[in-house]
PDB file of C-alpha atoms in Angstrom:
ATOM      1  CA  UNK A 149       0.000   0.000   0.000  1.00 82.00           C
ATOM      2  CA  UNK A 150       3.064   2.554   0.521  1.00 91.00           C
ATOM      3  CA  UNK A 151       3.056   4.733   3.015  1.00 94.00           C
ATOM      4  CA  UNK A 152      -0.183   8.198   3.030  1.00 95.00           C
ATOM      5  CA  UNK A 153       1.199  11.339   4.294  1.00 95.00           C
ATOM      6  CA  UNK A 154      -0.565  13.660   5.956  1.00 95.00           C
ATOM      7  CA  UNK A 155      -0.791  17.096   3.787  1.00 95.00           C
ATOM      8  CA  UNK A 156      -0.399  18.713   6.795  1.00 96.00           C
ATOM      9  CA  UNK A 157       2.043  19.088   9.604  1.00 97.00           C
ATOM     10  CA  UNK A 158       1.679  17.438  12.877  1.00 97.00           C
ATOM     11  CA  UNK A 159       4.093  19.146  15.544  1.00 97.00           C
ATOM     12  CA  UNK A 160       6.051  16.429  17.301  1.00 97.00           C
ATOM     13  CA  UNK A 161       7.413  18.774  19.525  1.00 97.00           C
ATOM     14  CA  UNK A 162       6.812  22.032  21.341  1.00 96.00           C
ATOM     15  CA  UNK A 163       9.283  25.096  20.578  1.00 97.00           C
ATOM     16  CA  UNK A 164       9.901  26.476  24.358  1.00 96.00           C
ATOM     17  CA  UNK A 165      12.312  29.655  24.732  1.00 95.00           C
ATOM     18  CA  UNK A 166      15.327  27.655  25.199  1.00 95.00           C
ATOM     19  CA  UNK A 167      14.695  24.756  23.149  1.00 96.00           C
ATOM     20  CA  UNK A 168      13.911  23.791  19.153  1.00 97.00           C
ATOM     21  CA  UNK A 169      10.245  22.269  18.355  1.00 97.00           C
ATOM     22  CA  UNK A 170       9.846  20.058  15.361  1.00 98.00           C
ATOM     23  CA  UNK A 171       7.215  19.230  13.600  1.00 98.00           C
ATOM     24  CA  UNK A 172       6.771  16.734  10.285  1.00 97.00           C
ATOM     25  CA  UNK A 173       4.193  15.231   7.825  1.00 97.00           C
ATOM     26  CA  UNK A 174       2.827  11.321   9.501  1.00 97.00           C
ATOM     27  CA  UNK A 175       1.985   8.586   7.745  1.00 95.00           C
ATOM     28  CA  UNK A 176      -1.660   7.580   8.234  1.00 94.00           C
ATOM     29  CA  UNK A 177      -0.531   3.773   7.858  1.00 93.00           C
ATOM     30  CA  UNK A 178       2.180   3.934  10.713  1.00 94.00           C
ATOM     31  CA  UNK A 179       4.878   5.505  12.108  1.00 94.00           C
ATOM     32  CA  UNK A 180       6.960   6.647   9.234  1.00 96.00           C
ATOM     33  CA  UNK A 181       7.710  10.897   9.058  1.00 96.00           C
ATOM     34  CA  UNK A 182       8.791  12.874   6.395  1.00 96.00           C
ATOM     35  CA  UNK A 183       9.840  16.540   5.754  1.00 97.00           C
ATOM     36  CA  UNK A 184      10.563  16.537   9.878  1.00 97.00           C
ATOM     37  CA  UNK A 185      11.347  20.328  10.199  1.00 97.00           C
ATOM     38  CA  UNK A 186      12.651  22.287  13.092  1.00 98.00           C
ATOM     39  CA  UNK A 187      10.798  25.012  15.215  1.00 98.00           C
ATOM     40  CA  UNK A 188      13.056  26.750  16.108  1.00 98.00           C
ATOM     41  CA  UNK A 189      13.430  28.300  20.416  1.00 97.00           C
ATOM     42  CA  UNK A 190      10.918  30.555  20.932  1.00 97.00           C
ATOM     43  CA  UNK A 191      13.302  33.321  23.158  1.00 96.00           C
ATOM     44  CA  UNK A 192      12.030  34.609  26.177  1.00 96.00           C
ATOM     45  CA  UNK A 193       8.841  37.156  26.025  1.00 96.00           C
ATOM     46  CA  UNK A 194       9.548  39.518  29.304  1.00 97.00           C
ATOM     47  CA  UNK A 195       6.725  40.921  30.911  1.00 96.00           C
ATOM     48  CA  UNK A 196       7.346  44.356  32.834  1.00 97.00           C
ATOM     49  CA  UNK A 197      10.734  44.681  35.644  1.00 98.00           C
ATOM     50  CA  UNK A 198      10.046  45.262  39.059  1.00 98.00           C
ATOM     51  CA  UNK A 199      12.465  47.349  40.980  1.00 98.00           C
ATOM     52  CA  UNK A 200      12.635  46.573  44.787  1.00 98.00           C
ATOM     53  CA  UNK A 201      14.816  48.477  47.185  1.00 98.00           C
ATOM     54  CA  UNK A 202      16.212  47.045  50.838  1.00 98.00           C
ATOM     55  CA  UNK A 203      14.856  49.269  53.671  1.00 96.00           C
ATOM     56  CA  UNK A 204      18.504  50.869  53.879  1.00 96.00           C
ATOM     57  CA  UNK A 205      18.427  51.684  50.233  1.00 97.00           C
ATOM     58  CA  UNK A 206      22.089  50.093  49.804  1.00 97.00           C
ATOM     59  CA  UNK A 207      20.379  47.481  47.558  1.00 98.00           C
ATOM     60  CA  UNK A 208      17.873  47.497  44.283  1.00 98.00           C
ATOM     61  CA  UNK A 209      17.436  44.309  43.063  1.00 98.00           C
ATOM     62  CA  UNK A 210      15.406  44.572  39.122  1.00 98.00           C
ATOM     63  CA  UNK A 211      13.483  41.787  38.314  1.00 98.00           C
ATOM     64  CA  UNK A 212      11.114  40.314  35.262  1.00 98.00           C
ATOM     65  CA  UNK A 213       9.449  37.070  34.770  1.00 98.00           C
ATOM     66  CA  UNK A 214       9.174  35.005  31.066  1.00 97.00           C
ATOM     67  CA  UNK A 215       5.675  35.180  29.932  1.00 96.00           C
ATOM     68  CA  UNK A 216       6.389  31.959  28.320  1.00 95.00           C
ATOM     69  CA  UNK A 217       7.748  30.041  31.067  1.00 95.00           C
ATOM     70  CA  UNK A 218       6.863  31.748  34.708  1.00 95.00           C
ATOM     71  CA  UNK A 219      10.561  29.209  36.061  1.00 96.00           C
ATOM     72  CA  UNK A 220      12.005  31.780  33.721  1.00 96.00           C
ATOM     73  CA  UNK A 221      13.547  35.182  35.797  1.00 97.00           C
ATOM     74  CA  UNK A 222      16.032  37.282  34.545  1.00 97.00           C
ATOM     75  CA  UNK A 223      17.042  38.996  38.199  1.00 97.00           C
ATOM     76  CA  UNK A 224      20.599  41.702  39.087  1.00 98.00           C
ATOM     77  CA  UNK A 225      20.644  43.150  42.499  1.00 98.00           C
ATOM     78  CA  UNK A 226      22.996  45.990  42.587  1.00 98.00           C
ATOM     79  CA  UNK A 227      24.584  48.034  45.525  1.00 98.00           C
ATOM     80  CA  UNK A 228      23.232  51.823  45.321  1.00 98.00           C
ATOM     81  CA  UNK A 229      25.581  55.002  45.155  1.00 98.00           C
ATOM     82  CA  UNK A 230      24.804  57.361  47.976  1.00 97.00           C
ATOM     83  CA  UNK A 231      25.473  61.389  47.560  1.00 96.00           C
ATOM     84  CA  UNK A 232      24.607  64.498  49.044  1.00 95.00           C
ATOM     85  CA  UNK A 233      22.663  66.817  46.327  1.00 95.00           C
ATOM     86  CA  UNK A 234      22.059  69.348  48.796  1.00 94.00           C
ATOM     87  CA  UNK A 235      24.314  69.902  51.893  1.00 94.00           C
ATOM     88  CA  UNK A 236      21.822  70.341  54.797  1.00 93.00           C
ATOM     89  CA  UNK A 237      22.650  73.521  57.228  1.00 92.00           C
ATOM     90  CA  UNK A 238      22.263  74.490  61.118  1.00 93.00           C
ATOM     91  CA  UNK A 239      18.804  75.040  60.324  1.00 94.00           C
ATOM     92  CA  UNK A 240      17.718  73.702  56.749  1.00 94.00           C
ATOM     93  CA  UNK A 241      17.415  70.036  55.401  1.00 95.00           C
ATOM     94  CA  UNK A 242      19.084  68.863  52.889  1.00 95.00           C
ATOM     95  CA  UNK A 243      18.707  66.025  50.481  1.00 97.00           C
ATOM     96  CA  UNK A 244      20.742  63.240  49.054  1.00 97.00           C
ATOM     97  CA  UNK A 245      20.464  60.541  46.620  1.00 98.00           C
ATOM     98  CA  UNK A 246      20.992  57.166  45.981  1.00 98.00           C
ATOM     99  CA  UNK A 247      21.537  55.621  42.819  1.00 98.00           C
ATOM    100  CA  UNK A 248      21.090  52.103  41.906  1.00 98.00           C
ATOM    101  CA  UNK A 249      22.810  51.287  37.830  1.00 98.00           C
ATOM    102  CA  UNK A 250      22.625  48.031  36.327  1.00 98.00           C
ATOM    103  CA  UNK A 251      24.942  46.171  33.531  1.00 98.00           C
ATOM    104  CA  UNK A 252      21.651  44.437  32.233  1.00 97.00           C
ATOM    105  CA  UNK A 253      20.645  47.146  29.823  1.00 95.00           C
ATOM    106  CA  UNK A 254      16.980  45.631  30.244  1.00 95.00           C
ATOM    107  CA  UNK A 255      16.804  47.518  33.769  1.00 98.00           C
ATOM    108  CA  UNK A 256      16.639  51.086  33.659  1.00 98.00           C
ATOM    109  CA  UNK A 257      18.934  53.651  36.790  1.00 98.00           C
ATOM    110  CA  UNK A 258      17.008  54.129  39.722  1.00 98.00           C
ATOM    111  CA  UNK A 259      17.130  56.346  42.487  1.00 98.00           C
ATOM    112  CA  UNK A 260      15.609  57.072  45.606  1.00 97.00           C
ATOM    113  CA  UNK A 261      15.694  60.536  47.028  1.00 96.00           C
ATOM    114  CA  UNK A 262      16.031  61.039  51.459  1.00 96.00           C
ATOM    115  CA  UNK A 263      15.612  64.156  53.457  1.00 94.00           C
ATOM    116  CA  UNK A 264      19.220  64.713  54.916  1.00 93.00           C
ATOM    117  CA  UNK A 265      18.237  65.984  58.564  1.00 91.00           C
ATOM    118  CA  UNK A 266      19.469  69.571  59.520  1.00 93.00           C
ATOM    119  CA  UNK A 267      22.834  69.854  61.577  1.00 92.00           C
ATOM    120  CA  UNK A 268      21.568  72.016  64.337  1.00 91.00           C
ATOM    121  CA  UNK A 269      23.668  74.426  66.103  1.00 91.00           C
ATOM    122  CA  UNK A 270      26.472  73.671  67.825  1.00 90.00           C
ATOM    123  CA  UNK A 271      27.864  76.369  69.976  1.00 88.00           C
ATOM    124  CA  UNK A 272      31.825  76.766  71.078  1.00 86.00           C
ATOM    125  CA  UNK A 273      32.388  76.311  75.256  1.00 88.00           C
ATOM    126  CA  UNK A 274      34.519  79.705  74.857  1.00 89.00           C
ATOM    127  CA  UNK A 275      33.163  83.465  74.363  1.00 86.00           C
ATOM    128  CA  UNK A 276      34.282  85.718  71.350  1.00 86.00           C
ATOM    129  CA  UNK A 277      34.349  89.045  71.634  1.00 85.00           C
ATOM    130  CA  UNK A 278      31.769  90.313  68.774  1.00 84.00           C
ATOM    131  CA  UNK A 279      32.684  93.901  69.565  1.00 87.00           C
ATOM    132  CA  UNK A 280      35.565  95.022  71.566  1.00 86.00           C
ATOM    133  CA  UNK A 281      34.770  97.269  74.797  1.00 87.00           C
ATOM    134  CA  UNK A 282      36.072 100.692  74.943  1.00 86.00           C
ATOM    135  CA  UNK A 283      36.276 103.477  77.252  1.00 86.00           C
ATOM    136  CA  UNK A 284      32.830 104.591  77.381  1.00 85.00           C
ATOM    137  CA  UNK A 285      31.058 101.451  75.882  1.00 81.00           C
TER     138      UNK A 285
END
């Protein structure tokens, strides 16, 4: 009787984002395949990066999960940059900043921005003179 392939493909195997599918035309009779063709990997399908920060801010760690295969995170945690942006005086806040850059270029710089507490006075144990006495004054 010879073998009666299917005019259509049947997929023998799944493409997942790491590894090739096939797929090829069966013979109705038996086993026998022909024209087996690859599927090639899918490649991972991101869905949107979370950034989440330690309570000290010394830490962001970015985050995104395969939409394809939820076992699938891409994940850096970095160590955050601190610096002063505006030096706080006796009686003003100031501000600084940290910074948080990653080497995945997926993950965008963040930063977080803190209130830097004012100093406060602090006043010398010794007197100055402000304005020398004289003879009537």
């Amino acid at each position: 009787m010879g073998h009666n392939y299917s005019a259509t493909y049947t997929v023998d195997a799944d493409a997942t984002c790491t590894e090739d599918g096939s797929k090829a035309q069966h013979c109705s009779r038996c086993t026998s395949k022909k024209n087996v063709t690859v599927i090639p990997a899918l490649g991972h399908s991101y869905g949107e990066v979370s950034y989440v920060w330690d309570e000290e801010l010394t830490e962001c760690t970015a985050s995104r999960v395969c939409t394809r295969d939820t076992s699938h995170v891409d994940t850096e945690m970095v160590s955050s940059v601190y610096s002063v942006t505006d030096e706080p005086t006796c009686t003003e806040n100031g501000a600084g900043l940290y910074t948080a850059d990653f080497a995945n270029e997926e993950f965008v710089t963040q930063t977080r921005t803190v209130v830097v507490d004012y100093l406060g006075h602090e006043f010398s144990e010794e007197y100055t003179v402000d304005v020398p006495e004289t003879c009537t004054e």
